[in-house]
PDB file of C-alpha atoms in Angstrom:
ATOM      1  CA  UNK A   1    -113.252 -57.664 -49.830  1.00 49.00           C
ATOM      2  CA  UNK A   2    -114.314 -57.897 -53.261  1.00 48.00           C
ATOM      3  CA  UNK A   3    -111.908 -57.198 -56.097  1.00 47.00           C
ATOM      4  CA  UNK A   4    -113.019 -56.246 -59.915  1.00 45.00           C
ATOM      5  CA  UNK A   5    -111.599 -58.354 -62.401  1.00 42.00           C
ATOM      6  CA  UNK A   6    -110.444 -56.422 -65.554  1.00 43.00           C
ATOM      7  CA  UNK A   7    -111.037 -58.199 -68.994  1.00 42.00           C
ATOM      8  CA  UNK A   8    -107.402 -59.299 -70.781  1.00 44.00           C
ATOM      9  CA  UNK A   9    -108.833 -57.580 -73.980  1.00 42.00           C
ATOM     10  CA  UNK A  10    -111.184 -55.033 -73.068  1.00 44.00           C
ATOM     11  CA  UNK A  11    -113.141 -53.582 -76.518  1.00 45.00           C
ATOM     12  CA  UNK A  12    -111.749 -50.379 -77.586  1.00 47.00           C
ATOM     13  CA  UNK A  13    -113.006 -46.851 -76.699  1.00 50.00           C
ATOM     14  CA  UNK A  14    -115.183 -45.373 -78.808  1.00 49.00           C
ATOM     15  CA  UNK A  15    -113.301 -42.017 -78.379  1.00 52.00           C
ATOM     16  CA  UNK A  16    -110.292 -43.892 -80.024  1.00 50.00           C
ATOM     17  CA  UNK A  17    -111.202 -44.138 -83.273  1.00 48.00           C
ATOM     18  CA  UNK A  18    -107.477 -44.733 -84.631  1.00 43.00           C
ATOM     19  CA  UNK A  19    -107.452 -47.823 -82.542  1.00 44.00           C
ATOM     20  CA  UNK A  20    -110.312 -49.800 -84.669  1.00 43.00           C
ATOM     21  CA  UNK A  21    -108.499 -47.968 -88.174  1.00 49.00           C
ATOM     22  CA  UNK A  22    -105.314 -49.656 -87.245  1.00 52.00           C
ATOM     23  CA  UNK A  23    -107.331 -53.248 -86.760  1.00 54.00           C
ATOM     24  CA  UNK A  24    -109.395 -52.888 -89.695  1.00 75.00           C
ATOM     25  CA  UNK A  25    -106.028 -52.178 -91.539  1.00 78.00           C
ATOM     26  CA  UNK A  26    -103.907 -54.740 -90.244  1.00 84.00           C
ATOM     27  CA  UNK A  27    -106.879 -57.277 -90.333  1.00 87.00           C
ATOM     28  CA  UNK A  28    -107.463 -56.248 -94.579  1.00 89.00           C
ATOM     29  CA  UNK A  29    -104.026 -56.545 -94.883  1.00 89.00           C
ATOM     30  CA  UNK A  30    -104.132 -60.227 -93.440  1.00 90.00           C
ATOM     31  CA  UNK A  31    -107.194 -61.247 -95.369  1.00 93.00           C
ATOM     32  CA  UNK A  32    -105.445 -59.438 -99.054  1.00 93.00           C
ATOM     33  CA  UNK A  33    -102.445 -61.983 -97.877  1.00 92.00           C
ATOM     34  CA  UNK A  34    -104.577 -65.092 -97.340  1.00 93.00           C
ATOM     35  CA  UNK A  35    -106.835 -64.273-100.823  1.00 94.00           C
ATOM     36  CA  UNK A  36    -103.690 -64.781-102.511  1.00 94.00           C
ATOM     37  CA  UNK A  37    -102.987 -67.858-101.322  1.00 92.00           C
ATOM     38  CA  UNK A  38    -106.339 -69.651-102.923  1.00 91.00           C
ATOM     39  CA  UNK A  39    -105.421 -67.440-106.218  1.00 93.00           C
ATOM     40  CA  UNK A  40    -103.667 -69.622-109.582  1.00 93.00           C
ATOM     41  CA  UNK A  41    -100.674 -68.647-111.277  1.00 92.00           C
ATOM     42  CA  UNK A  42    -102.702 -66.221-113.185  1.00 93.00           C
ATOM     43  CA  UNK A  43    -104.498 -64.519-111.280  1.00 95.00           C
ATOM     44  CA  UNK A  44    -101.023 -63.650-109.131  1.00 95.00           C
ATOM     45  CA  UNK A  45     -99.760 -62.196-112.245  1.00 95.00           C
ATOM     46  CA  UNK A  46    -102.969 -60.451-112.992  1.00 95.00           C
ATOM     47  CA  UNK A  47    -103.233 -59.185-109.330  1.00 94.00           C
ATOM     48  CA  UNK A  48     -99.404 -58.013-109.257  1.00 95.00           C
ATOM     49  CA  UNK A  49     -99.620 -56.278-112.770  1.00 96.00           C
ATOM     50  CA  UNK A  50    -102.233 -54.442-111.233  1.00 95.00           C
ATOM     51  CA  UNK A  51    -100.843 -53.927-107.831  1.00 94.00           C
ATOM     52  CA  UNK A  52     -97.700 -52.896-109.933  1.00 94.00           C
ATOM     53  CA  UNK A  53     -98.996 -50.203-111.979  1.00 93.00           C
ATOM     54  CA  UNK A  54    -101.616 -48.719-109.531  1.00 92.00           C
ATOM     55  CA  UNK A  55    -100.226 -48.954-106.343  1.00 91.00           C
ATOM     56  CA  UNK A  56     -96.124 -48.573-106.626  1.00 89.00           C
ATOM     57  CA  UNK A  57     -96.014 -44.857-106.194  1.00 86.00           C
ATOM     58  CA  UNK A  58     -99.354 -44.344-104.225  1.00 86.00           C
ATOM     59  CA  UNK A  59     -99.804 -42.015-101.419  1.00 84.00           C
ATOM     60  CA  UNK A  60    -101.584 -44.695 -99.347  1.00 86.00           C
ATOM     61  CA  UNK A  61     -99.581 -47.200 -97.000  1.00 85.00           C
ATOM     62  CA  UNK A  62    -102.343 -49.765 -97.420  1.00 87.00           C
ATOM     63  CA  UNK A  63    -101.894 -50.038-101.347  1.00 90.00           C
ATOM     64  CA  UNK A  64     -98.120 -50.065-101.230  1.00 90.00           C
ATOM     65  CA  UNK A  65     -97.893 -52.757 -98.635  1.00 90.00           C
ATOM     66  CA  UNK A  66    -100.212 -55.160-100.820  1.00 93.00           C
ATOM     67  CA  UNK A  67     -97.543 -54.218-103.675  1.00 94.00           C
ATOM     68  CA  UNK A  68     -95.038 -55.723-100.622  1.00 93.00           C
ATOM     69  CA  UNK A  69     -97.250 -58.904-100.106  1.00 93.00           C
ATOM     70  CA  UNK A  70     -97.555 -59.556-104.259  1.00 94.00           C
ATOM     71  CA  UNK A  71     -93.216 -58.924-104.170  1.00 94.00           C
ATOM     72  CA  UNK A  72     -93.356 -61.827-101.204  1.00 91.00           C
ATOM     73  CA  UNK A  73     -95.120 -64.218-102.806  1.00 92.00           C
ATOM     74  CA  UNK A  74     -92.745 -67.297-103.047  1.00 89.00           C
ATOM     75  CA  UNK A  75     -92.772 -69.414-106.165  1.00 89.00           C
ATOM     76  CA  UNK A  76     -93.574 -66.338-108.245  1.00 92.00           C
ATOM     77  CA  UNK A  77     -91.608 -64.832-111.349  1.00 92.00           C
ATOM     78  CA  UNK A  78     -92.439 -61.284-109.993  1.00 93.00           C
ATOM     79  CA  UNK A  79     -91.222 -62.236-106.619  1.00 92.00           C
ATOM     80  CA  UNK A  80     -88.334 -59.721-105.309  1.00 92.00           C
ATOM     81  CA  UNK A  81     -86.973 -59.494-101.887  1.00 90.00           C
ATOM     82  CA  UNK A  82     -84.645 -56.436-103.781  1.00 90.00           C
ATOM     83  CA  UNK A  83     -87.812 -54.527-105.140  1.00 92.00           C
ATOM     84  CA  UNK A  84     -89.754 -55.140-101.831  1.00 92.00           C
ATOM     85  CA  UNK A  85     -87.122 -53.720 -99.250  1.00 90.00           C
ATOM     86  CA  UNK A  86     -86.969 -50.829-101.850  1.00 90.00           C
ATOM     87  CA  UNK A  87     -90.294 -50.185-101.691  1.00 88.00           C
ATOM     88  CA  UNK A  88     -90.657 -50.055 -97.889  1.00 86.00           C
ATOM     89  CA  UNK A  89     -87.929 -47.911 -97.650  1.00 85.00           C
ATOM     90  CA  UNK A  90     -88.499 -45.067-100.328  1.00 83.00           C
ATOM     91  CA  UNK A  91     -92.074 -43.805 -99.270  1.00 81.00           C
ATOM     92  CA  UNK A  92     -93.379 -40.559-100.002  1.00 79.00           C
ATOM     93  CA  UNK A  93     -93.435 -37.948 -97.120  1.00 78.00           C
ATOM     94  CA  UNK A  94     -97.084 -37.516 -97.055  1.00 76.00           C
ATOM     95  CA  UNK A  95     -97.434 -41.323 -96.229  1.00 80.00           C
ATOM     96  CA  UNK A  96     -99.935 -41.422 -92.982  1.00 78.00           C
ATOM     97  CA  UNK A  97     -99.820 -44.293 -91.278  1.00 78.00           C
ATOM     98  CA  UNK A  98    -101.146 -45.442 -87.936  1.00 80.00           C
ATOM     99  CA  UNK A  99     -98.510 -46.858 -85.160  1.00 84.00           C
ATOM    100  CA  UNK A 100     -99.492 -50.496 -86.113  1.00 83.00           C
ATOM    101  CA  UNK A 101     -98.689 -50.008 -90.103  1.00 81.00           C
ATOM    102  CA  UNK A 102     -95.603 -47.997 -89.119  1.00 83.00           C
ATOM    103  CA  UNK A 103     -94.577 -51.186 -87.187  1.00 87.00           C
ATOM    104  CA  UNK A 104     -95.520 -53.252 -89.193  1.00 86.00           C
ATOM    105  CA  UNK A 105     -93.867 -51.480 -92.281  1.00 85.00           C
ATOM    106  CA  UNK A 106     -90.427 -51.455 -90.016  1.00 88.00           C
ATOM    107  CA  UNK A 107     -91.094 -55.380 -89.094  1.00 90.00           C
ATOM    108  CA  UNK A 108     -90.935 -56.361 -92.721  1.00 88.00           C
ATOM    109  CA  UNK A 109     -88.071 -53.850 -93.686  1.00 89.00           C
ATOM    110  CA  UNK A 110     -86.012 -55.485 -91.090  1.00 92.00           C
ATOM    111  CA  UNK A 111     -86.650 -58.506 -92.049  1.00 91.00           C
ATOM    112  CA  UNK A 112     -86.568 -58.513 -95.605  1.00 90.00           C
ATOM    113  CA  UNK A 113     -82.666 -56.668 -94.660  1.00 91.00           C
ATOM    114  CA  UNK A 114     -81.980 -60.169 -93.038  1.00 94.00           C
ATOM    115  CA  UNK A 115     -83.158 -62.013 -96.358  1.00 90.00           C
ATOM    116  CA  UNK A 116     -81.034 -60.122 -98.346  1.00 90.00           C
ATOM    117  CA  UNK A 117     -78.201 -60.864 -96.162  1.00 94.00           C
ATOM    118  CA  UNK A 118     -78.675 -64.189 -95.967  1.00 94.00           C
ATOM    119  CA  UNK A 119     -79.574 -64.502 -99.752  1.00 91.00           C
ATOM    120  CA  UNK A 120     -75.702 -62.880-100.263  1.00 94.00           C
ATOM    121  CA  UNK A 121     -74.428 -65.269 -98.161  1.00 97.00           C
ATOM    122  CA  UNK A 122     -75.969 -68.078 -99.784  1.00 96.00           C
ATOM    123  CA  UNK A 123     -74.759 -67.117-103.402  1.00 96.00           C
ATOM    124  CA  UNK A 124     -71.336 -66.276-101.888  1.00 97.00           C
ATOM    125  CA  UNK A 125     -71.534 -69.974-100.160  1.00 97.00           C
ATOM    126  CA  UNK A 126     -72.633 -71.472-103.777  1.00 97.00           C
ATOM    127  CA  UNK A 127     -69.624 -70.027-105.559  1.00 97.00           C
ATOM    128  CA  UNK A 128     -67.334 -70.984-102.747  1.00 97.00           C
ATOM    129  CA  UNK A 129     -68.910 -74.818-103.770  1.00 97.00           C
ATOM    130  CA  UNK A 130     -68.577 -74.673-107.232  1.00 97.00           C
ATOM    131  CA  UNK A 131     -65.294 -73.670-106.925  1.00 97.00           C
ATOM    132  CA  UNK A 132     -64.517 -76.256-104.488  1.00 97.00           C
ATOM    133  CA  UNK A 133     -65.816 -78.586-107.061  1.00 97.00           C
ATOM    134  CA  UNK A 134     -63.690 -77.627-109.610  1.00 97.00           C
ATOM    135  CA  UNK A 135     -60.306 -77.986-107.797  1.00 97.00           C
ATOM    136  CA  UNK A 136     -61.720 -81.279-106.626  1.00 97.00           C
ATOM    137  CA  UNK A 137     -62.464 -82.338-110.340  1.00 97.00           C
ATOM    138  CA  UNK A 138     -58.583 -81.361-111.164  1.00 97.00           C
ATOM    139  CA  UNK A 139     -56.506 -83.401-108.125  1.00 96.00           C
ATOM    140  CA  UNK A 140     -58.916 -85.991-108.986  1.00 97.00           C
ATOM    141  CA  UNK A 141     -57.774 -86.000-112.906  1.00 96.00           C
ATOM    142  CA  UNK A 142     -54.187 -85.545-111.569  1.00 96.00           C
ATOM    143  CA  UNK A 143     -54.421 -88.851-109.074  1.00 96.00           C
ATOM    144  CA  UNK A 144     -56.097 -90.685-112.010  1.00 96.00           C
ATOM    145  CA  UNK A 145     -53.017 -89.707-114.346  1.00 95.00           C
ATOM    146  CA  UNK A 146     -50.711 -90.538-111.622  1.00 95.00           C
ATOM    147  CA  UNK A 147     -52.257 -93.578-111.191  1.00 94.00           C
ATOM    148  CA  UNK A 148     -52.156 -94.521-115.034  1.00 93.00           C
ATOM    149  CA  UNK A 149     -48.353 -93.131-115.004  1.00 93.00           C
ATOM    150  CA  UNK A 150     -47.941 -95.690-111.860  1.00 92.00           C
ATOM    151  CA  UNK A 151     -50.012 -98.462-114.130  1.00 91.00           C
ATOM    152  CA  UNK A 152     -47.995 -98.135-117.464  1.00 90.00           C
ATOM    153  CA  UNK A 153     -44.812 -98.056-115.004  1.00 87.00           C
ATOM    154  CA  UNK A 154     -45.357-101.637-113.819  1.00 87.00           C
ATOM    155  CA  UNK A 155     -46.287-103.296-117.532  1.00 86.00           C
ATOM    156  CA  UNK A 156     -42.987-101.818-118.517  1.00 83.00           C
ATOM    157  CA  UNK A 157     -41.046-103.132-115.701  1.00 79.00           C
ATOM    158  CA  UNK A 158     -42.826-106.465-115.747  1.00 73.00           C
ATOM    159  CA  UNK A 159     -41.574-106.833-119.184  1.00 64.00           C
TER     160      UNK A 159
END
């Protein structure tokens, strides 16, 4: 008995064209992300003012989700988890996407909803600090005046 061994990744069917599109658009999308990470300082700005202007209200999923990338770039005075997640979620209508950008798109829109929460928490954690701080400041210039009270007590009564 012979049985036919079927390839894990078998090359896809020619009469599926949208299969190699959403590939090719995923794997441009990967290679945009990893040009910007050889790029300066500059060039980031240069590439998001660009991306910024010419691709914010474009019809074409591709174009807006390298906007997305620029907005994710960490370390960057343009970067914005706020403008990002707004971005994803306000598309035109006439959008077309493919199943892989459309899960992709909903990927990073969930996630970017779990860095806003957790950037909200961390602020809210930071004031809860700094407020702790300052109460701790205060009972620590009230022991040290008790303490100086207690201090000028005992010269008097040694006296």
């Amino acid at each position: 008995m012979h049985t036919s061994v079927q390839p894990a990744h078998s090359p896809p069917d020619p009469e599926e064209p949208w299969l190699v599109r959403e590939t090719d658009d995923l794997g441009e999308l990967m290679h945009y992300y990893s040009s910007l990470q050889d790029k300066s300082g500059s060039e980031l700005i240069e590439e998001y003012q660009y991306a910024n202007i010419h691709y914010r209200d474009s019809a074409d999923l591709q174009q807006r989700l390298k906007l997305l990338l620029l907005l994710l770039l960490p370390n960057t005075g343009f970067q914005s988890t706020h403008a990002a997640l707004d971005l994803m979620k306000n598309t035109p209508e006439q959008i077309e996407t493919t199943p892989a950008t459309t899960a992709f798109r909903d990927l990073l829109i969930s996630l970017l909803k779990q860095q806003r929460a957790a950037n909200l928490k961390i602020r809210n954690l930071t004031e809860k600090v700094r407020t702790t701080e300052a109460e701790v400041k205060i009972l620590q210039n009230k022991i040290n005046a008790i303490k100086d009270i207690e201090k000028n007590f005992m010269r008097k009564s040694t006296f």
